[in-house]
Short mmCIF file of C-alpha atoms in Angstrom, two decimals:
data_model
loop_
_atom_site.label_atom_id
_atom_site.label_comp_id
_atom_site.label_asym_id
_atom_site.label_seq_id
_atom_site.Cartn_x
_atom_site.Cartn_y
_atom_site.Cartn_z
CA MET Y 1 -1.93 -5.03 -102.10
CA SER Y 2 0.96 -2.31 -101.98
CA ALA Y 3 3.76 -2.14 -104.09
CA PRO Y 4 6.85 -3.79 -103.27
CA ARG Y 5 9.76 -1.67 -102.07
CA LEU Y 6 12.74 -0.60 -104.22
CA PRO Y 7 15.74 -1.81 -102.96
CA VAL Y 8 19.03 0.67 -102.02
CA THR Y 9 22.84 -0.17 -102.06
CA VAL Y 10 24.46 2.58 -100.54
CA LEU Y 11 28.44 2.72 -101.59
CA THR Y 12 30.95 4.30 -99.12
CA GLY Y 13 34.17 4.78 -98.69
CA PHE Y 14 37.14 7.01 -98.07
CA LEU Y 15 38.38 9.76 -100.36
CA GLY Y 16 40.03 7.94 -103.63
CA ALA Y 17 38.99 4.70 -102.77
CA GLY Y 18 37.68 3.98 -106.25
CA LYS Y 19 33.89 3.96 -105.66
CA THR Y 20 33.40 5.81 -108.73
CA THR Y 21 35.08 3.41 -110.82
CA LEU Y 22 33.73 0.49 -109.48
CA LEU Y 23 30.18 1.81 -110.04
CA SER Y 24 30.85 2.65 -113.42
CA LYS Y 25 32.13 -0.71 -114.38
CA LEU Y 26 29.52 -2.39 -112.31
CA LEU Y 27 26.73 -0.18 -114.57
CA GLU Y 28 28.84 -1.22 -117.74
CA ASN Y 29 28.88 -5.27 -116.64
CA ASN Y 30 25.13 -5.16 -115.57
CA LYS Y 31 22.54 -6.83 -117.84
CA GLN Y 32 19.55 -7.60 -115.90
CA ARG Y 33 18.76 -4.53 -113.32
CA ARG Y 34 17.37 -0.98 -114.43
CA LEU Y 35 19.24 1.38 -111.95
CA ALA Y 36 18.89 4.99 -110.72
CA ILE Y 37 22.09 6.34 -108.99
CA LEU Y 38 22.62 9.18 -106.47
CA VAL Y 39 26.25 10.62 -106.18
CA ASN Y 40 27.10 12.97 -103.61
CA GLU Y 41 29.92 14.63 -103.60
CA PHE Y 42 31.72 17.30 -100.54
CA GLY Y 43 32.13 20.02 -102.88
CA GLU Y 44 30.00 22.35 -104.89
CA VAL Y 45 30.14 20.83 -107.89
CA SER Y 46 30.07 16.93 -109.05
CA ILE Y 47 32.61 15.42 -111.05
CA ASP Y 48 31.99 11.85 -110.65
CA GLY Y 49 28.72 12.47 -111.86
CA GLY Y 50 29.71 13.56 -114.99
CA LEU Y 51 32.18 10.55 -115.62
CA LEU Y 52 29.33 8.23 -115.04
CA ARG Y 53 27.35 9.67 -117.78
CA ASP Y 54 30.52 9.80 -119.88
CA GLY Y 55 29.64 5.87 -119.64
CA GLU Y 56 27.11 6.17 -121.79
CA ASN Y 57 24.94 3.63 -119.65
CA GLN Y 58 21.75 2.87 -121.15
CA GLY Y 59 18.67 2.61 -119.48
CA VAL Y 60 20.52 4.40 -116.08
CA GLU Y 61 19.30 7.40 -114.61
CA ILE Y 62 21.79 9.37 -112.51
CA HIS Y 63 21.21 12.20 -110.19
CA ASP Y 64 24.03 14.73 -108.40
CA LEU Y 65 23.54 15.34 -104.72
CA ALA Y 66 26.69 18.31 -104.13
CA ASN Y 67 28.06 19.94 -101.41
CA GLY Y 68 28.25 16.38 -99.22
CA LEU Y 69 25.21 16.52 -97.44
CA VAL Y 70 23.06 13.87 -99.03
CA ALA Y 71 20.29 12.26 -96.85
CA TYR Y 72 20.47 15.38 -94.45
CA ASP Y 73 17.29 16.27 -92.55
CA ASP Y 74 17.65 19.88 -94.01
CA ASP Y 75 19.01 18.34 -97.26
CA ALA Y 76 16.58 19.94 -100.24
CA ASP Y 77 17.37 17.65 -102.65
CA PHE Y 78 17.23 13.98 -101.18
CA LEU Y 79 14.28 13.47 -100.07
CA PRO Y 80 12.54 14.98 -103.25
CA THR Y 81 14.82 12.75 -105.64
CA MET Y 82 13.81 9.52 -103.86
CA LEU Y 83 10.41 10.43 -104.15
CA ALA Y 84 10.47 11.17 -107.59
CA LEU Y 85 12.26 7.85 -108.17
CA TRP Y 86 9.51 6.06 -106.34
CA GLN Y 87 6.82 7.68 -108.91
CA ARG Y 88 8.87 5.77 -111.67
CA ARG Y 89 9.23 2.80 -109.95
CA GLN Y 90 7.91 0.70 -112.70
CA GLN Y 91 11.07 1.90 -114.90
CA ILE Y 92 13.59 1.19 -111.93
CA ASP Y 93 14.57 -2.25 -110.36
CA HIS Y 94 17.21 -0.74 -107.90
CA VAL Y 95 18.99 2.30 -106.30
CA LEU Y 96 22.47 3.15 -106.03
CA ILE Y 97 23.77 5.89 -103.73
CA GLU Y 98 27.15 6.79 -103.49
CA THR Y 99 28.17 9.16 -100.67
CA SER Y 100 30.89 11.31 -100.62
CA GLY Y 101 34.26 10.15 -99.12
CA LEU Y 102 33.61 12.21 -96.11
CA ALA Y 103 30.10 10.85 -95.38
CA LEU Y 104 28.92 8.48 -92.80
CA PRO Y 105 26.42 5.89 -94.40
CA SER Y 106 24.25 6.06 -91.14
CA ALA Y 107 22.56 9.27 -92.75
CA VAL Y 108 21.20 7.44 -95.91
CA MET Y 109 20.60 4.34 -93.48
CA ALA Y 110 18.36 6.33 -90.89
CA GLN Y 111 16.44 8.31 -93.64
CA LEU Y 112 15.77 5.24 -95.29
CA GLN Y 113 13.98 4.13 -92.25
CA SER Y 114 11.91 7.38 -91.50
CA GLU Y 115 8.36 7.72 -92.18
CA ALA Y 116 8.81 9.61 -95.65
CA LEU Y 117 11.05 6.60 -97.30
CA ALA Y 118 10.23 3.61 -95.07
CA PRO Y 119 7.23 2.53 -97.12
CA TYR Y 120 8.85 2.76 -100.68
CA PHE Y 121 12.50 1.87 -100.12
CA VAL Y 122 14.42 -1.16 -98.46
CA LEU Y 123 18.22 -0.91 -97.72
CA ASP Y 124 19.69 -4.18 -99.50
CA ALA Y 125 23.44 -3.76 -98.15
CA THR Y 126 26.10 -1.26 -97.30
CA LEU Y 127 29.23 -1.46 -99.42
CA ALA Y 128 32.34 0.28 -97.85
CA VAL Y 129 35.42 0.41 -100.67
CA VAL Y 130 38.76 0.28 -99.20
CA ASP Y 131 41.92 1.33 -101.06
CA THR Y 132 44.04 -1.95 -100.16
CA PRO Y 133 47.43 -0.65 -100.85
CA LEU Y 134 46.63 2.47 -98.43
CA LEU Y 135 45.24 0.08 -95.51
CA LEU Y 136 48.20 -1.93 -95.81
CA ALA Y 137 50.62 0.61 -95.81
CA GLY Y 138 48.93 1.83 -92.36
CA HIS Y 139 47.59 5.05 -93.77
CA PHE Y 140 44.32 4.52 -91.89
CA ALA Y 141 45.77 4.07 -88.43
CA PRO Y 142 45.86 6.97 -85.52
CA ALA Y 143 49.01 8.22 -84.95
CA GLY Y 144 47.24 9.91 -81.27
CA ASP Y 145 48.40 13.44 -82.26
CA GLY Y 146 44.92 14.76 -83.27
CA GLY Y 147 46.12 15.82 -86.77
CA LYS Y 148 45.01 14.74 -89.94
CA THR Y 149 45.89 11.36 -89.55
CA ASP Y 150 43.71 11.08 -86.47
CA ALA Y 151 40.93 12.72 -88.48
CA VAL Y 152 41.46 9.88 -91.39
CA ALA Y 153 41.16 7.24 -89.17
CA ALA Y 154 38.13 7.77 -87.15
CA LEU Y 155 36.42 8.53 -90.52
CA PHE Y 156 37.49 5.04 -91.78
CA ASP Y 157 36.26 3.11 -88.71
CA GLN Y 158 33.09 4.75 -88.99
CA GLN Y 159 32.62 4.00 -92.01
CA LEU Y 160 33.67 0.39 -91.59
CA GLY Y 161 31.68 -0.10 -89.13
CA HIS Y 162 28.51 0.55 -90.87
CA ALA Y 163 28.98 -1.87 -93.67
CA ASP Y 164 28.05 -5.29 -94.42
CA ILE Y 165 30.60 -5.63 -96.98
CA VAL Y 166 33.55 -4.33 -97.59
CA VAL Y 167 35.60 -4.53 -100.97
CA LEU Y 168 39.36 -4.51 -101.46
CA ASN Y 169 39.95 -2.30 -104.44
CA LYS Y 170 43.22 -1.87 -106.38
CA ILE Y 171 44.32 -5.24 -105.66
CA ASP Y 172 45.60 -6.25 -108.82
CA ALA Y 173 49.32 -5.65 -107.92
CA LEU Y 174 48.97 -7.17 -104.32
CA SER Y 175 50.20 -10.80 -103.67
CA ALA Y 176 48.24 -13.48 -101.74
CA ASP Y 177 49.93 -12.85 -98.31
CA GLN Y 178 49.06 -9.18 -98.78
CA LEU Y 179 45.41 -9.80 -99.44
CA LEU Y 180 45.03 -11.98 -96.04
CA ALA Y 181 46.93 -9.30 -94.50
CA ALA Y 182 44.20 -7.13 -95.62
CA GLU Y 183 41.32 -9.48 -94.65
CA GLU Y 184 42.89 -9.83 -91.38
CA ALA Y 185 42.91 -5.89 -90.68
CA VAL Y 186 39.38 -5.28 -92.14
CA ARG Y 187 38.06 -8.14 -89.67
CA LYS Y 188 39.77 -6.89 -86.89
CA GLN Y 189 38.62 -3.55 -87.09
CA ALA Y 190 34.88 -4.74 -88.53
CA PRO Y 191 34.38 -7.78 -87.05
CA SER Y 192 30.50 -7.50 -87.56
CA ILE Y 193 30.73 -7.08 -91.58
CA ARG Y 194 29.15 -10.30 -93.44
CA PHE Y 195 31.90 -11.19 -96.26
CA ILE Y 196 34.88 -9.41 -98.04
CA GLU Y 197 34.82 -8.96 -101.72
CA LEU Y 198 38.19 -8.92 -104.02
CA ALA Y 199 37.60 -5.88 -106.54
CA TYR Y 200 40.28 -7.40 -109.40
CA GLU Y 201 40.30 -5.10 -112.20
CA ALA Y 202 38.15 -2.57 -110.15
CA LYS Y 203 35.33 -5.15 -110.99
CA LEU Y 204 32.57 -5.79 -108.78
CA ASP Y 205 30.18 -9.05 -109.16
CA THR Y 206 26.45 -7.99 -109.38
CA ARG Y 207 25.81 -11.24 -107.60
CA LEU Y 208 27.80 -9.89 -104.46
CA THR Y 209 26.83 -6.61 -104.95
CA LEU Y 210 22.86 -6.47 -105.65
CA GLY Y 211 19.75 -8.16 -104.50
CA LEU Y 212 21.29 -9.43 -101.18
CA HIS Y 213 18.23 -8.45 -99.13
CA LEU Y 214 20.64 -7.94 -96.10
CA HIS Y 215 17.91 -5.70 -94.20
CA GLU Y 216 14.56 -7.21 -94.91
CA ALA Y 217 12.80 -7.95 -91.62
CA SER Y 218 12.26 -11.30 -91.68
CA PRO Y 219 12.35 -14.41 -89.23
CA ALA Y 220 15.91 -15.47 -88.51
CA ALA Y 221 16.97 -18.03 -91.48
CA HIS Y 222 19.39 -19.81 -92.75
CA ARG Y 223 19.87 -17.61 -95.90
CA HIS Y 224 21.14 -18.68 -99.58
CA TYR Y 225 22.79 -15.98 -101.92
CA GLY Y 226 23.55 -18.12 -105.03
CA PRO Y 227 26.32 -20.49 -105.41
CA VAL Y 228 29.51 -17.90 -104.46
CA ALA Y 229 31.97 -20.56 -104.82
CA SER Y 230 31.67 -20.62 -108.45
CA MET Y 231 31.55 -17.08 -109.27
CA PRO Y 232 34.77 -15.62 -110.89
CA GLY Y 233 37.12 -14.28 -108.69
CA LEU Y 234 36.21 -16.10 -105.59
CA ALA Y 235 37.71 -19.60 -106.04
CA MET Y 236 41.28 -18.30 -105.75
CA ARG Y 237 40.82 -15.70 -103.02
CA PRO Y 238 43.19 -16.52 -100.01
CA LEU Y 239 40.86 -15.69 -97.44
CA ALA Y 240 41.34 -16.89 -93.78
CA ASN Y 241 37.77 -17.95 -93.52
CA GLN Y 242 36.50 -19.44 -96.73
CA THR Y 243 33.24 -20.15 -95.57
CA LEU Y 244 32.54 -16.81 -94.68
CA LEU Y 245 32.11 -16.97 -98.70
CA ASP Y 246 30.47 -20.27 -99.39
CA GLY Y 247 27.04 -18.59 -100.42
CA HIS Y 248 25.53 -18.48 -96.77
CA SER Y 249 24.67 -16.25 -94.21
CA HIS Y 250 24.69 -17.95 -90.44
CA GLY Y 251 24.02 -16.91 -87.40
CA GLY Y 252 20.50 -15.95 -87.60
CA GLN Y 253 21.25 -12.75 -88.99
CA ALA Y 254 17.94 -11.70 -90.35
CA ALA Y 255 17.85 -8.14 -90.50
CA HIS Y 256 21.17 -6.55 -89.54
CA SER Y 257 20.92 -3.52 -87.74
CA HIS Y 258 23.33 -0.92 -87.36
CA GLY Y 259 23.66 1.92 -84.73
CA LEU Y 260 22.66 5.14 -86.58
CA ALA Y 261 23.56 7.42 -83.64
CA THR Y 262 26.14 8.98 -85.56
CA HIS Y 263 27.48 12.49 -87.17
CA LYS Y 264 25.93 11.89 -90.78
CA HIS Y 265 28.86 13.78 -92.18
CA PHE Y 266 32.50 14.01 -90.83
CA HIS Y 267 33.20 17.71 -91.90
CA GLU Y 268 30.75 18.45 -89.97
CA GLN Y 269 32.55 17.60 -86.36
CA ASP Y 270 35.91 18.19 -87.62
CA PRO Y 271 35.75 21.19 -90.13
CA GLY Y 272 39.60 20.63 -90.40
CA TRP Y 273 38.05 18.75 -93.79
CA GLN Y 274 37.87 21.47 -96.72
CA SER Y 275 37.05 21.07 -100.27
CA PHE Y 276 37.45 23.82 -102.80
CA MET Y 277 37.34 24.05 -106.34
CA ILE Y 278 39.73 26.00 -109.11
CA ARG Y 279 38.82 26.97 -112.62
CA SER Y 280 40.64 27.97 -115.45
CA LYS Y 281 39.06 29.14 -119.05
CA GLU Y 282 42.59 28.23 -120.59
CA PRO Y 283 43.33 24.83 -122.07
CA GLN Y 284 46.11 22.86 -120.49
CA CYS Y 285 49.67 21.20 -121.73
CA ALA Y 286 49.22 17.64 -119.96
CA ASP Y 287 53.05 17.64 -118.63
CA LYS Y 288 52.73 20.90 -117.02
CA LEU Y 289 49.50 20.13 -115.44
CA ALA Y 290 50.53 17.01 -114.14
CA ALA Y 291 53.69 18.70 -112.44
CA ALA Y 292 51.47 21.19 -110.98
CA LEU Y 293 49.06 18.71 -109.37
CA GLN Y 294 52.46 16.48 -108.29
CA ALA Y 295 53.94 19.49 -106.51
CA ILE Y 296 50.60 20.47 -104.90
CA ALA Y 297 50.33 16.98 -103.49
CA ARG Y 298 53.63 16.97 -102.23
CA GLU Y 299 53.50 20.26 -100.26
CA GLU Y 300 49.88 20.82 -99.38
CA PRO Y 301 47.85 18.09 -97.07
CA LEU Y 302 45.41 16.98 -99.86
CA LEU Y 303 43.74 13.43 -99.57
CA ARG Y 304 41.69 14.10 -103.37
CA ILE Y 305 42.62 15.68 -106.11
CA LYS Y 306 39.86 15.38 -109.43
CA GLY Y 307 38.52 17.16 -112.14
CA PHE Y 308 38.75 17.98 -116.00
CA ALA Y 309 40.51 20.11 -118.16
CA ALA Y 310 40.58 20.52 -122.19
CA CYS Y 311 43.74 19.76 -123.87
CA ALA Y 312 45.89 21.81 -125.24
CA ASP Y 313 46.98 19.74 -128.35
CA SER Y 314 44.16 18.06 -129.26
CA PRO Y 315 40.66 18.11 -129.20
CA GLY Y 316 40.14 16.04 -126.23
CA ARG Y 317 39.67 15.96 -122.43
CA LEU Y 318 42.20 15.47 -119.69
CA LEU Y 319 41.06 13.63 -116.50
CA ALA Y 320 42.77 14.11 -113.27
CA GLN Y 321 42.68 11.80 -110.86
CA GLY Y 322 44.96 12.15 -107.24
CA VAL Y 323 44.58 10.38 -103.99
CA ARG Y 324 47.37 11.74 -101.46
CA SER Y 325 51.09 11.65 -103.48
CA ARG Y 326 49.68 9.47 -106.34
CA ILE Y 327 48.38 11.59 -109.56
CA GLU Y 328 47.25 10.18 -112.50
CA LEU Y 329 46.03 12.39 -115.95
CA SER Y 330 44.84 10.72 -118.41
CA ARG Y 331 43.66 11.78 -121.89
CA ASP Y 332 40.59 11.05 -123.85
CA ASP Y 333 40.03 11.96 -127.03
CA THR Y 334 36.41 10.68 -127.70
CA LEU Y 335 34.90 13.30 -125.01
CA ALA Y 336 34.44 16.95 -125.95
CA ALA Y 337 36.70 19.63 -124.11
CA PRO Y 338 35.02 21.01 -121.13
CA ARG Y 339 34.24 24.57 -121.73
CA GLN Y 340 36.74 25.28 -118.86
CA ALA Y 341 39.11 23.44 -116.76
CA GLN Y 342 37.86 22.42 -113.16
CA LEU Y 343 40.06 20.99 -110.81
CA VAL Y 344 38.59 19.86 -106.97
CA PHE Y 345 40.71 19.75 -104.01
CA ILE Y 346 39.66 18.21 -100.59
CA GLY Y 347 41.81 17.82 -97.60
CA TYR Y 348 42.89 18.55 -94.35
CA HIS Y 349 43.39 22.36 -93.69
CA PRO Y 350 44.53 22.83 -97.26
CA SER Y 351 45.53 26.23 -98.34
CA ARG Y 352 43.69 27.23 -101.64
CA PRO Y 353 45.89 30.68 -102.28
CA ARG Y 354 49.10 28.03 -102.46
CA VAL Y 355 47.38 25.87 -104.59
CA VAL Y 356 46.12 28.72 -107.18
CA ALA Y 357 49.70 29.89 -107.16
CA LEU Y 358 51.09 26.79 -107.67
CA LEU Y 359 48.70 26.12 -110.35
CA ARG Y 360 49.72 29.67 -111.93
CA ASP Y 361 53.47 29.21 -111.86
CA ILE Y 362 53.82 25.56 -113.15
CA THR Y 363 51.37 25.69 -115.91
CA GLY Y 364 52.08 29.28 -117.08
CA ALA Y 365 47.70 29.36 -116.92
CA HIS Y 366 45.44 31.62 -115.27
CA TRP Y 367 43.40 29.82 -112.35
CA SER Y 368 41.29 31.37 -109.87
#
């Protein structure tokens, strides 16, 4: 008898939706499964993989796949990494793949159905993480001008279109009416999704995330996923249709299928999406670095900023996170300072020279 296939969950979502934070907390709360994590980023260096490693998650394998090319036919890393995981299948219960914010999950989904991987892996579910405040503010709606806004809207639409589950993230300050409006917007844009999960405090319930078996080929059946109504955070959810969250899958959907004839990485079809890293060997003043990043976010068409820096007035590490105009700079004295500051900038036709100039002018440090 052949060994059972390893289940794979794909985590997709636009830049800054909070995928890595959700994944990190999922790992913290996971007590049952031995996990392997593949992290793909649109850039030359993985920042998110380092964040997950800093969590000291016991019994978790983390693999970085940089340059945003996960599951491309000519990718030199994805297929060997997956096959290596299969060789260690007795130590792994589940595989999680976090795609880059500019990726379409169809790339991974297609590879999992390929002759090379289909005998060993099966797609469990695809989750699309949404920055709910930005959704409500209309940031993912097309403008019709063929520019950045339309590029964002097109990618967001395709990510939702390939999802089984949509996770509404960053919702703690939202009202019940706002959550209902967000749910209605998602269902209007992606009517084929199975259900919506609300990630209060950026937390996912493993019972709604792993082990769902949404893509296993089997006869149409009335499938139960557990007593969802009793799960924390679900009873009070103001969803338009509570029956969608009653723990059942209806409609004879045995093997949920998606059209995979799509671009595998969005920047391939729209080269306006660009990513670059800027480095400095000098420790940074937190206030000056925050001011520099805020100025850059105001003046450049950037959608994502992330990275590390050594702190000038303590032995710890500064962590920079930016989504559009929202900039957060936190300090963690429990982590060793990096040897050099590394900041990744992702946007639509951003200017690297202008970003470097602003960093140098405001921080007083040398950046290149």
